[in-house]
PDB file of C-alpha atoms in Angstrom:
ATOM      1  CA  MET B 254       9.039 -34.687  -0.956  1.00  0.00           C
ATOM      2  CA  GLU B 255       8.727 -31.323  -2.680  1.00  0.00           C
ATOM      3  CA  LEU B 256       5.585 -29.205  -2.562  1.00  0.00           C
ATOM      4  CA  HIS B 257       4.571 -25.936  -4.176  1.00  0.00           C
ATOM      5  CA  GLY B 258       2.890 -23.366  -1.969  1.00  0.00           C
ATOM      6  CA  LEU B 259       2.314 -19.771  -0.896  1.00  0.00           C
ATOM      7  CA  ILE B 260       3.895 -18.012   2.084  1.00  0.00           C
ATOM      8  CA  ILE B 261       0.939 -16.779   4.141  1.00  0.00           C
ATOM      9  CA  LYS B 262       2.811 -15.683   7.263  1.00  0.00           C
ATOM     10  CA  GLY B 263       6.351 -14.842   8.318  1.00  0.00           C
ATOM     11  CA  VAL B 264       7.509 -14.191  11.880  1.00  0.00           C
ATOM     12  CA  GLY B 265      11.097 -14.194  13.124  1.00  0.00           C
ATOM     13  CA  GLY B 266      12.542 -16.299  10.325  1.00  0.00           C
ATOM     14  CA  ALA B 267       9.748 -18.902  10.450  1.00  0.00           C
ATOM     15  CA  TYR B 268       7.375 -19.044   7.499  1.00  0.00           C
ATOM     16  CA  THR B 269       3.956 -20.613   7.174  1.00  0.00           C
ATOM     17  CA  VAL B 270       3.510 -22.026   3.669  1.00  0.00           C
ATOM     18  CA  GLN B 271       0.056 -23.061   2.467  1.00  0.00           C
ATOM     19  CA  THR B 272       0.095 -26.033   0.099  1.00  0.00           C
ATOM     20  CA  ASP B 273      -2.496 -28.428  -1.301  1.00  0.00           C
ATOM     21  CA  ASP B 274      -1.412 -30.799   1.492  1.00  0.00           C
ATOM     22  CA  GLY B 275      -1.959 -28.263   4.260  1.00  0.00           C
ATOM     23  CA  ALA B 276       0.080 -25.567   5.990  1.00  0.00           C
ATOM     24  CA  PHE B 277       3.751 -26.232   6.780  1.00  0.00           C
ATOM     25  CA  THR B 278       6.099 -24.378   9.117  1.00  0.00           C
ATOM     26  CA  CYS B 279       9.300 -23.683   7.222  1.00  0.00           C
ATOM     27  CA  THR B 280      12.760 -22.310   7.756  1.00  0.00           C
ATOM     28  CA  ALA B 281      14.611 -20.747   4.857  1.00  0.00           C
ATOM     29  CA  ARG B 282      17.877 -22.180   3.569  1.00  0.00           C
ATOM     30  CA  GLY B 283      21.060 -20.198   4.131  1.00  0.00           C
ATOM     31  CA  VAL B 284      21.352 -19.578   0.401  1.00  0.00           C
ATOM     32  CA  PHE B 285      18.837 -16.752   0.774  1.00  0.00           C
ATOM     33  CA  ARG B 286      21.092 -14.969   3.269  1.00  0.00           C
ATOM     34  CA  ASN B 287      24.053 -15.419   0.940  1.00  0.00           C
ATOM     35  CA  ARG B 288      22.051 -13.825  -1.863  1.00  0.00           C
ATOM     36  CA  ALA B 289      20.699 -11.066   0.433  1.00  0.00           C
ATOM     37  CA  THR B 290      17.205 -12.275  -0.420  1.00  0.00           C
ATOM     38  CA  THR B 291      14.395 -12.348   2.138  1.00  0.00           C
ATOM     39  CA  PRO B 292      11.307 -14.497   1.565  1.00  0.00           C
ATOM     40  CA  LEU B 293       8.149 -12.377   1.664  1.00  0.00           C
ATOM     41  CA  VAL B 294       4.549 -13.102   2.500  1.00  0.00           C
ATOM     42  CA  GLY B 295       2.883 -13.631  -0.862  1.00  0.00           C
ATOM     43  CA  ASP B 296       5.879 -15.427  -2.371  1.00  0.00           C
ATOM     44  CA  ARG B 297       5.112 -18.559  -4.376  1.00  0.00           C
ATOM     45  CA  VAL B 298       7.683 -21.099  -3.227  1.00  0.00           C
ATOM     46  CA  ILE B 299       8.887 -24.684  -3.371  1.00  0.00           C
ATOM     47  CA  ILE B 300       9.538 -26.475  -0.096  1.00  0.00           C
ATOM     48  CA  THR B 301      11.051 -29.808   0.910  1.00  0.00           C
ATOM     49  CA  VAL B 302       9.111 -31.640   3.606  1.00  0.00           C
ATOM     50  CA  THR B 303      11.300 -32.884   6.471  1.00  0.00           C
ATOM     51  CA  ASP B 304       8.544 -34.118   8.820  1.00  0.00           C
ATOM     52  CA  VAL B 305       5.143 -34.969   7.347  1.00  0.00           C
ATOM     53  CA  SER B 306       3.389 -35.611  10.663  1.00  0.00           C
ATOM     54  CA  LYS B 307       4.582 -32.355  12.263  1.00  0.00           C
ATOM     55  CA  LYS B 308       4.132 -30.363   9.043  1.00  0.00           C
ATOM     56  CA  ILE B 309       7.739 -29.120   9.029  1.00  0.00           C
ATOM     57  CA  ALA B 310       9.672 -28.267   5.876  1.00  0.00           C
ATOM     58  CA  THR B 311      12.570 -26.304   4.420  1.00  0.00           C
ATOM     59  CA  LEU B 312      11.977 -23.438   2.001  1.00  0.00           C
ATOM     60  CA  HIS B 313      14.499 -23.626  -0.822  1.00  0.00           C
ATOM     61  CA  THR B 314      13.068 -21.891  -3.931  1.00  0.00           C
ATOM     62  CA  ILE B 315      11.247 -18.596  -4.446  1.00  0.00           C
ATOM     63  CA  LYS B 316       9.484 -18.384  -7.779  1.00  0.00           C
ATOM     64  CA  PRO B 317       9.802 -15.151  -9.812  1.00  0.00           C
ATOM     65  CA  ARG B 318       7.806 -12.294  -8.285  1.00  0.00           C
ATOM     66  CA  GLU B 319       5.234 -10.252 -10.178  1.00  0.00           C
ATOM     67  CA  ASN B 320       5.856  -7.319  -7.831  1.00  0.00           C
ATOM     68  CA  GLU B 321       6.914  -6.491  -4.309  1.00  0.00           C
ATOM     69  CA  LEU B 322       6.694  -3.689  -1.775  1.00  0.00           C
ATOM     70  CA  ARG B 323       9.398  -2.635   0.626  1.00  0.00           C
ATOM     71  CA  ARG B 324       6.946  -1.404   3.224  1.00  0.00           C
ATOM     72  CA  PRO B 325       4.944  -3.264   4.174  1.00  0.00           C
ATOM     73  CA  PRO B 326       7.082  -6.169   2.866  1.00  0.00           C
ATOM     74  CA  ALA B 327       4.921  -8.319   0.594  1.00  0.00           C
ATOM     75  CA  ALA B 328       5.029  -9.913  -2.862  1.00  0.00           C
ATOM     76  CA  ASN B 329       2.721 -10.809  -5.755  1.00  0.00           C
ATOM     77  CA  ILE B 330       0.066  -8.302  -4.709  1.00  0.00           C
ATOM     78  CA  GLY B 331      -3.050  -8.140  -6.862  1.00  0.00           C
ATOM     79  CA  GLN B 332      -4.382  -4.872  -5.453  1.00  0.00           C
ATOM     80  CA  VAL B 333      -3.456  -2.461  -2.670  1.00  0.00           C
ATOM     81  CA  ILE B 334      -6.205  -1.080  -0.442  1.00  0.00           C
ATOM     82  CA  ILE B 335      -4.604   2.065   0.968  1.00  0.00           C
ATOM     83  CA  THR B 336      -6.634   2.675   4.090  1.00  0.00           C
ATOM     84  CA  VAL B 337      -6.798   6.064   5.767  1.00  0.00           C
ATOM     85  CA  ALA B 338      -9.147   7.551   8.348  1.00  0.00           C
ATOM     86  CA  THR B 339     -11.327  10.570   7.710  1.00  0.00           C
ATOM     87  CA  ALA B 340     -10.642  11.437  11.372  1.00  0.00           C
ATOM     88  CA  GLN B 341      -8.974   9.943  14.460  1.00  0.00           C
ATOM     89  CA  PRO B 342      -6.171   9.825  13.469  1.00  0.00           C
ATOM     90  CA  ALA B 343      -6.308  13.022  11.431  1.00  0.00           C
ATOM     91  CA  PHE B 344      -5.980  12.640   7.675  1.00  0.00           C
ATOM     92  CA  HIS B 345      -2.402  13.247   6.472  1.00  0.00           C
ATOM     93  CA  ALA B 346      -2.259  13.982   2.747  1.00  0.00           C
ATOM     94  CA  GLY B 347       1.546  13.805   2.631  1.00  0.00           C
ATOM     95  CA  LEU B 348       1.577  10.285   4.034  1.00  0.00           C
ATOM     96  CA  LEU B 349      -1.053   9.119   1.549  1.00  0.00           C
ATOM     97  CA  ASP B 350       0.881  10.735  -1.311  1.00  0.00           C
ATOM     98  CA  ARG B 351       4.063   8.930  -0.284  1.00  0.00           C
ATOM     99  CA  PHE B 352       2.397   5.552  -0.170  1.00  0.00           C
ATOM    100  CA  LEU B 353       0.713   6.139  -3.516  1.00  0.00           C
ATOM    101  CA  LEU B 354       4.176   6.755  -4.994  1.00  0.00           C
ATOM    102  CA  LEU B 355       5.545   3.497  -3.624  1.00  0.00           C
ATOM    103  CA  VAL B 356       2.650   1.492  -5.056  1.00  0.00           C
ATOM    104  CA  GLU B 357       2.637   3.347  -8.387  1.00  0.00           C
ATOM    105  CA  ASN B 358       6.349   2.569  -8.652  1.00  0.00           C
ATOM    106  CA  GLU B 359       5.433  -1.135  -8.660  1.00  0.00           C
ATOM    107  CA  ASN B 360       2.495  -0.612 -11.057  1.00  0.00           C
ATOM    108  CA  ILE B 361       0.023  -2.300  -8.702  1.00  0.00           C
ATOM    109  CA  PRO B 362      -3.712  -1.423  -8.903  1.00  0.00           C
ATOM    110  CA  ILE B 363      -4.804   0.891  -6.085  1.00  0.00           C
ATOM    111  CA  VAL B 364      -8.023   1.544  -4.169  1.00  0.00           C
ATOM    112  CA  ILE B 365      -8.204   4.257  -1.515  1.00  0.00           C
ATOM    113  CA  CYS B 366     -10.390   3.274   1.427  1.00  0.00           C
ATOM    114  CA  ALA B 367     -11.559   6.261   3.486  1.00  0.00           C
ATOM    115  CA  ASN B 368     -12.572   4.638   6.757  1.00  0.00           C
ATOM    116  CA  LYS B 369     -14.264   5.948   9.910  1.00  0.00           C
ATOM    117  CA  LEU B 370     -16.771   7.944   7.905  1.00  0.00           C
ATOM    118  CA  ASP B 371     -18.878   8.342  11.042  1.00  0.00           C
ATOM    119  CA  LEU B 372     -16.101  10.438  12.605  1.00  0.00           C
ATOM    120  CA  ALA B 373     -15.559  12.785   9.658  1.00  0.00           C
ATOM    121  CA  GLN B 374     -16.887  15.734  11.654  1.00  0.00           C
ATOM    122  CA  GLY B 375     -16.990  14.178  15.066  1.00  0.00           C
ATOM    123  CA  THR B 376     -20.751  13.781  14.827  1.00  0.00           C
ATOM    124  CA  GLY B 377     -20.948  10.057  15.426  1.00  0.00           C
ATOM    125  CA  SER B 378     -23.387   9.738  12.526  1.00  0.00           C
ATOM    126  CA  GLU B 379     -23.342   9.293   8.760  1.00  0.00           C
ATOM    127  CA  LYS B 380     -25.496  12.224   7.739  1.00  0.00           C
ATOM    128  CA  PRO B 381     -25.162  13.521   4.160  1.00  0.00           C
ATOM    129  CA  HIS B 382     -23.136  16.581   5.210  1.00  0.00           C
ATOM    130  CA  VAL B 383     -20.573  14.292   6.868  1.00  0.00           C
ATOM    131  CA  ARG B 384     -20.203  12.268   3.655  1.00  0.00           C
ATOM    132  CA  HIS B 385     -19.831  15.539   1.749  1.00  0.00           C
ATOM    133  CA  ALA B 386     -17.095  16.787   4.094  1.00  0.00           C
ATOM    134  CA  ALA B 387     -15.146  13.555   3.653  1.00  0.00           C
ATOM    135  CA  SER B 388     -15.516  13.627  -0.126  1.00  0.00           C
ATOM    136  CA  ASN B 389     -13.973  17.116  -0.203  1.00  0.00           C
ATOM    137  CA  ILE B 390     -10.828  15.709   1.381  1.00  0.00           C
ATOM    138  CA  PHE B 391     -10.491  12.988  -1.237  1.00  0.00           C
ATOM    139  CA  ALA B 392     -11.707  14.943  -4.281  1.00  0.00           C
ATOM    140  CA  PRO B 393      -8.118  15.512  -5.546  1.00  0.00           C
ATOM    141  CA  TYR B 394      -7.506  11.749  -5.581  1.00  0.00           C
ATOM    142  CA  GLU B 395     -10.800  10.934  -7.258  1.00  0.00           C
ATOM    143  CA  GLN B 396     -10.010  13.520  -9.937  1.00  0.00           C
ATOM    144  CA  ALA B 397      -6.612  11.843 -10.410  1.00  0.00           C
ATOM    145  CA  GLY B 398      -8.417   8.590 -11.206  1.00  0.00           C
ATOM    146  CA  TYR B 399      -8.154   6.684  -7.940  1.00  0.00           C
ATOM    147  CA  PRO B 400     -11.268   4.800  -6.846  1.00  0.00           C
ATOM    148  CA  VAL B 401     -12.215   5.990  -3.343  1.00  0.00           C
ATOM    149  CA  ILE B 402     -14.513   3.846  -1.206  1.00  0.00           C
ATOM    150  CA  TYR B 403     -15.997   5.417   1.932  1.00  0.00           C
ATOM    151  CA  THR B 404     -16.422   2.917   4.750  1.00  0.00           C
ATOM    152  CA  CYS B 405     -17.302   2.540   8.386  1.00  0.00           C
ATOM    153  CA  ALA B 406     -16.404  -0.763  10.034  1.00  0.00           C
ATOM    154  CA  LEU B 407     -18.697   0.129  12.952  1.00  0.00           C
ATOM    155  CA  THR B 408     -21.897   0.543  10.932  1.00  0.00           C
ATOM    156  CA  GLY B 409     -21.029  -1.521   7.853  1.00  0.00           C
ATOM    157  CA  HIS B 410     -21.286   1.460   5.513  1.00  0.00           C
ATOM    158  CA  GLY B 411     -19.484   0.772   2.212  1.00  0.00           C
ATOM    159  CA  LEU B 412     -18.415  -2.760   3.100  1.00  0.00           C
ATOM    160  CA  GLU B 413     -20.372  -4.415   0.298  1.00  0.00           C
ATOM    161  CA  THR B 414     -18.796  -2.043  -2.226  1.00  0.00           C
ATOM    162  CA  LEU B 415     -15.351  -2.809  -0.828  1.00  0.00           C
ATOM    163  CA  ARG B 416     -16.025  -6.564  -0.759  1.00  0.00           C
ATOM    164  CA  ALA B 417     -17.061  -6.513  -4.427  1.00  0.00           C
ATOM    165  CA  LYS B 418     -13.901  -4.606  -5.343  1.00  0.00           C
ATOM    166  CA  MET B 419     -11.738  -7.186  -3.573  1.00  0.00           C
ATOM    167  CA  ALA B 420     -13.416 -10.315  -4.959  1.00  0.00           C
ATOM    168  CA  GLY B 421     -11.046 -12.798  -6.572  1.00  0.00           C
ATOM    169  CA  LYS B 422      -7.901 -10.759  -5.829  1.00  0.00           C
ATOM    170  CA  LEU B 423      -4.974 -10.958  -3.446  1.00  0.00           C
ATOM    171  CA  ASN B 424      -5.515  -7.634  -1.686  1.00  0.00           C
ATOM    172  CA  LEU B 425      -3.051  -5.855   0.560  1.00  0.00           C
ATOM    173  CA  PHE B 426      -4.454  -3.598   3.272  1.00  0.00           C
ATOM    174  CA  ALA B 427      -1.921  -0.918   4.163  1.00  0.00           C
ATOM    175  CA  GLY B 428      -2.028   2.421   5.883  1.00  0.00           C
ATOM    176  CA  PRO B 429      -1.147   4.371   9.027  1.00  0.00           C
ATOM    177  CA  SER B 430      -1.623   2.837  12.451  1.00  0.00           C
ATOM    178  CA  GLY B 431      -5.061   3.270  13.955  1.00  0.00           C
ATOM    179  CA  VAL B 432      -7.068   3.772  10.761  1.00  0.00           C
ATOM    180  CA  GLY B 433      -9.048   0.570  11.288  1.00  0.00           C
ATOM    181  CA  LYS B 434      -7.481  -1.934   8.883  1.00  0.00           C
ATOM    182  CA  SER B 435      -7.932  -4.903  11.203  1.00  0.00           C
ATOM    183  CA  SER B 436     -11.468  -3.798  12.089  1.00  0.00           C
ATOM    184  CA  LEU B 437     -12.349  -3.657   8.393  1.00  0.00           C
ATOM    185  CA  ILE B 438     -10.930  -7.133   7.779  1.00  0.00           C
ATOM    186  CA  ASN B 439     -12.875  -8.472  10.780  1.00  0.00           C
ATOM    187  CA  SER B 440     -16.052  -6.970   9.302  1.00  0.00           C
ATOM    188  CA  LEU B 441     -15.332  -8.345   5.832  1.00  0.00           C
ATOM    189  CA  SER B 442     -14.530 -11.824   7.126  1.00  0.00           C
ATOM    190  CA  PRO B 443     -16.377 -12.500  10.397  1.00  0.00           C
ATOM    191  CA  GLY B 444     -14.670 -15.108  12.525  1.00  0.00           C
ATOM    192  CA  LEU B 445     -11.087 -13.927  12.057  1.00  0.00           C
ATOM    193  CA  ASN B 446     -11.180 -11.817  15.236  1.00  0.00           C
ATOM    194  CA  LEU B 447      -7.990  -9.922  14.481  1.00  0.00           C
ATOM    195  CA  GLU B 448      -6.670  -7.823  17.338  1.00  0.00           C
ATOM    196  CA  THR B 449      -7.703  -4.171  17.187  1.00  0.00           C
ATOM    197  CA  GLY B 450      -6.317  -1.286  19.209  1.00  0.00           C
ATOM    198  CA  GLU B 451      -7.150   2.022  20.792  1.00  0.00           C
ATOM    199  CA  LEU B 452      -6.053   5.417  19.505  1.00  0.00           C
ATOM    200  CA  SER B 453      -3.470   7.313  21.513  1.00  0.00           C
ATOM    201  CA  ALA B 454      -5.338  10.396  22.717  1.00  0.00           C
ATOM    202  CA  LYS B 455      -2.075  12.230  23.415  1.00  0.00           C
ATOM    203  CA  LEU B 456      -0.526  11.760  19.970  1.00  0.00           C
ATOM    204  CA  ASP B 457      -3.657  11.222  17.831  1.00  0.00           C
ATOM    205  CA  ARG B 458      -1.929   8.133  16.467  1.00  0.00           C
ATOM    206  CA  GLY B 459      -2.929   4.533  16.320  1.00  0.00           C
ATOM    207  CA  LYS B 460      -1.179   1.897  18.349  1.00  0.00           C
ATOM    208  CA  HIS B 461       0.384  -0.965  16.411  1.00  0.00           C
ATOM    209  CA  THR B 462      -1.755  -4.077  16.858  1.00  0.00           C
ATOM    210  CA  THR B 463      -0.629  -5.988  13.751  1.00  0.00           C
ATOM    211  CA  ARG B 464       3.099  -6.721  14.052  1.00  0.00           C
ATOM    212  CA  HIS B 465       3.606  -8.898  11.013  1.00  0.00           C
ATOM    213  CA  THR B 466       2.153  -9.500   7.575  1.00  0.00           C
ATOM    214  CA  GLU B 467      -0.294 -12.346   7.120  1.00  0.00           C
ATOM    215  CA  ILE B 468      -2.720 -13.501   4.422  1.00  0.00           C
ATOM    216  CA  PHE B 469      -6.325 -14.325   5.308  1.00  0.00           C
ATOM    217  CA  PRO B 470      -9.198 -15.624   3.176  1.00  0.00           C
ATOM    218  CA  LEU B 471     -12.182 -13.313   2.746  1.00  0.00           C
ATOM    219  CA  GLY B 472     -14.594 -16.229   2.332  1.00  0.00           C
ATOM    220  CA  GLU B 473     -14.845 -19.962   1.959  1.00  0.00           C
ATOM    221  CA  THR B 474     -13.905 -19.942  -1.730  1.00  0.00           C
ATOM    222  CA  ALA B 475     -11.121 -18.312  -3.747  1.00  0.00           C
ATOM    223  CA  GLU B 476     -13.720 -16.223  -5.581  1.00  0.00           C
ATOM    224  CA  ALA B 477     -14.180 -14.160  -2.408  1.00  0.00           C
ATOM    225  CA  GLY B 478     -10.538 -13.115  -2.533  1.00  0.00           C
ATOM    226  CA  PHE B 479      -7.744 -12.924   0.019  1.00  0.00           C
ATOM    227  CA  CYS B 480      -6.147 -10.115   1.954  1.00  0.00           C
ATOM    228  CA  PHE B 481      -2.836  -9.260   3.566  1.00  0.00           C
ATOM    229  CA  ASP B 482      -3.145  -7.673   6.992  1.00  0.00           C
ATOM    230  CA  THR B 483      -0.048  -5.554   7.614  1.00  0.00           C
ATOM    231  CA  SER B 484       1.494  -3.491  10.371  1.00  0.00           C
ATOM    232  CA  GLY B 485       0.777   0.228  10.314  1.00  0.00           C
ATOM    233  CA  PHE B 486       3.250   3.073   9.935  1.00  0.00           C
ATOM    234  CA  THR B 487       3.597   6.751  10.790  1.00  0.00           C
ATOM    235  CA  SER B 488       6.233   7.711   8.204  1.00  0.00           C
ATOM    236  CA  LEU B 489       7.525   6.525   4.835  1.00  0.00           C
ATOM    237  CA  ASP B 490      10.914   7.027   3.197  1.00  0.00           C
ATOM    238  CA  ILE B 491      10.866   7.733  -0.548  1.00  0.00           C
ATOM    239  CA  ASN B 492      14.497   8.794  -0.953  1.00  0.00           C
ATOM    240  CA  HIS B 493      15.179   5.835  -3.240  1.00  0.00           C
ATOM    241  CA  ILE B 494      13.105   7.764  -5.813  1.00  0.00           C
ATOM    242  CA  GLN B 495      15.044  10.394  -7.769  1.00  0.00           C
ATOM    243  CA  LYS B 496      13.565  13.849  -8.349  1.00  0.00           C
ATOM    244  CA  ASN B 497      13.254  13.229 -12.094  1.00  0.00           C
ATOM    245  CA  GLU B 498      11.377   9.986 -11.356  1.00  0.00           C
ATOM    246  CA  LEU B 499       8.734  11.657  -9.203  1.00  0.00           C
ATOM    247  CA  ALA B 500       6.353  13.269 -11.708  1.00  0.00           C
ATOM    248  CA  PRO B 501       5.535  10.075 -13.692  1.00  0.00           C
ATOM    249  CA  LEU B 502       4.347   8.505 -10.438  1.00  0.00           C
ATOM    250  CA  PHE B 503       1.564  11.108 -10.304  1.00  0.00           C
ATOM    251  CA  ARG B 504      -0.783   9.384 -12.714  1.00  0.00           C
ATOM    252  CA  GLU B 505      -2.617  12.556 -13.787  1.00  0.00           C
ATOM    253  CA  PHE B 506       0.703  14.187 -14.773  1.00  0.00           C
ATOM    254  CA  ARG B 507       1.630  11.449 -17.246  1.00  0.00           C
ATOM    255  CA  PRO B 508      -0.391  12.571 -20.304  1.00  0.00           C
ATOM    256  CA  PHE B 509       1.307  15.981 -20.244  1.00  0.00           C
ATOM    257  CA  ILE B 510       4.932  15.272 -19.311  1.00  0.00           C
ATOM    258  CA  SER B 511       6.037  14.635 -22.901  1.00  0.00           C
ATOM    259  CA  GLU B 512       4.500  17.962 -23.972  1.00  0.00           C
ATOM    260  CA  CYS B 513       6.810  20.044 -21.778  1.00  0.00           C
ATOM    261  CA  ARG B 514       9.373  22.149 -23.594  1.00  0.00           C
ATOM    262  CA  PHE B 515      12.306  20.655 -21.689  1.00  0.00           C
ATOM    263  CA  LYS B 516      12.854  16.892 -21.473  1.00  0.00           C
ATOM    264  CA  ASN B 517      14.284  17.182 -17.959  1.00  0.00           C
ATOM    265  CA  CYS B 518      11.430  19.429 -16.764  1.00  0.00           C
ATOM    266  CA  LEU B 519      10.683  19.062 -13.042  1.00  0.00           C
ATOM    267  CA  HIS B 520       7.446  21.071 -13.460  1.00  0.00           C
ATOM    268  CA  HIS B 521       8.601  23.667 -10.982  1.00  0.00           C
ATOM    269  CA  HIS B 522      10.081  26.918 -12.300  1.00  0.00           C
ATOM    270  CA  GLU B 523      10.568  25.872 -15.933  1.00  0.00           C
ATOM    271  CA  SER B 524       8.827  27.768 -18.718  1.00  0.00           C
ATOM    272  CA  ASP B 525       6.435  26.164 -21.224  1.00  0.00           C
ATOM    273  CA  CYS B 526       5.557  23.388 -18.762  1.00  0.00           C
ATOM    274  CA  ALA B 527       2.512  21.425 -19.927  1.00  0.00           C
ATOM    275  CA  VAL B 528       1.979  19.992 -16.453  1.00  0.00           C
ATOM    276  CA  LYS B 529       1.751  23.412 -14.789  1.00  0.00           C
ATOM    277  CA  GLU B 530      -0.675  24.549 -17.503  1.00  0.00           C
ATOM    278  CA  GLN B 531      -3.094  21.824 -16.333  1.00  0.00           C
ATOM    279  CA  ILE B 532      -3.212  22.971 -12.691  1.00  0.00           C
ATOM    280  CA  GLY B 533      -6.842  23.725 -11.929  1.00  0.00           C
ATOM    281  CA  HIS B 534      -7.937  21.721 -14.963  1.00  0.00           C
ATOM    282  CA  ALA B 535      -6.825  18.091 -15.356  1.00  0.00           C
ATOM    283  CA  ILE B 536      -4.578  18.432 -12.290  1.00  0.00           C
ATOM    284  CA  HIS B 537      -6.087  19.361  -8.940  1.00  0.00           C
ATOM    285  CA  PRO B 538      -4.138  22.191  -7.224  1.00  0.00           C
ATOM    286  CA  ALA B 539      -3.869  20.146  -4.020  1.00  0.00           C
ATOM    287  CA  ARG B 540      -2.178  17.307  -5.893  1.00  0.00           C
ATOM    288  CA  TYR B 541       0.327  19.700  -7.472  1.00  0.00           C
ATOM    289  CA  ASP B 542       1.038  21.204  -4.035  1.00  0.00           C
ATOM    290  CA  GLY B 543       1.652  17.678  -2.735  1.00  0.00           C
ATOM    291  CA  TYR B 544       4.032  17.027  -5.621  1.00  0.00           C
ATOM    292  CA  MET B 545       6.005  20.190  -4.843  1.00  0.00           C
ATOM    293  CA  LYS B 546       6.349  19.288  -1.165  1.00  0.00           C
ATOM    294  CA  LEU B 547       7.673  15.847  -2.068  1.00  0.00           C
ATOM    295  CA  LEU B 548      10.006  17.290  -4.706  1.00  0.00           C
ATOM    296  CA  HIS B 549      11.596  19.636  -2.150  1.00  0.00           C
ATOM    297  CA  ASN B 550      11.890  16.888   0.463  1.00  0.00           C
ATOM    298  CA  ILE B 551      13.620  14.285  -1.699  1.00  0.00           C
ATOM    299  CA  THR B 552      17.302  14.033  -0.804  1.00  0.00           C
ATOM    300  CA  PRO B 553      19.422  13.281  -3.884  1.00  0.00           C
ATOM    301  CA  ARG B 554      21.268   9.974  -3.749  1.00  0.00           C
ATOM    302  CA  PRO B 555      25.047  10.377  -3.324  1.00  0.00           C
ATOM    303  CA  SER B 556      27.132   9.912  -6.440  1.00  0.00           C
ATOM    304  CA  SER B 557      28.855   6.546  -6.849  1.00  0.00           C
ATOM    305  CA  ARG B 558      31.880   8.174  -8.496  1.00  0.00           C
ATOM    306  CA  ASN B 559      35.250   7.904  -6.792  1.00  0.00           C
ATOM    307  CA  PHE B 560      37.350  11.022  -6.330  1.00  0.00           C
TER     308      PHE B 560
END
């Protein structure tokens, strides 16, 4: 018997596939290894049931993907909620910029969630000046056109706004370890009781509590939406992106790139650069500084030519 379903969890080569007939534990056929293809959480698949009573099946077909991310590994994402903390762990603009590039490269809608608003100045409160301090950090991203939602899982601040933004979508929560992704999901969908962790005081980094990717419902109906909970990270590699591919991934650069004098302009030292002319206007200086840091850090891919 064949069934169509959705991979909602994958751990150690075993996949949980949700179908209209319930959830089945599946192993993937060897053909995927031969094709160097790995099933991903979020994949729409076809399985063959081998034991109806024990809910065991074999996964044999992955339907075409709308999109996919390398890190965290997931497919068919409707929206990415890039979650960062305003404090504890300290905000890292370079890490956010890198993840934005990876998601922009897949053309997936993005929301930035600035969590732990109560800790923005270490005050333990959500007074107006704390909200203002946090908004200064994210002003460059709001100017670039990214929706930024300020939240606090502890007090519930911003959760209704975030819930409304996620309704009806397959949302992927992603971000550094310790920023409160699992706490937010617990607050959005009471009863899940996902494991949450403490912050490492020595390193000011979060401890990994989520070790795999899994999809959870946000309510009792599909209209409430679904979310991927993913493992956190402390670094991201973007070296698969070439230097000349970088600027178009900065969404506020795009309207001006074609106006540069040189077609291969990297918006660095070139003259008559329309992008540089917009710094301080349509382009926030902090975003341009972030672009330059990434440009200098990208290692060119080795040539495939034989000598």
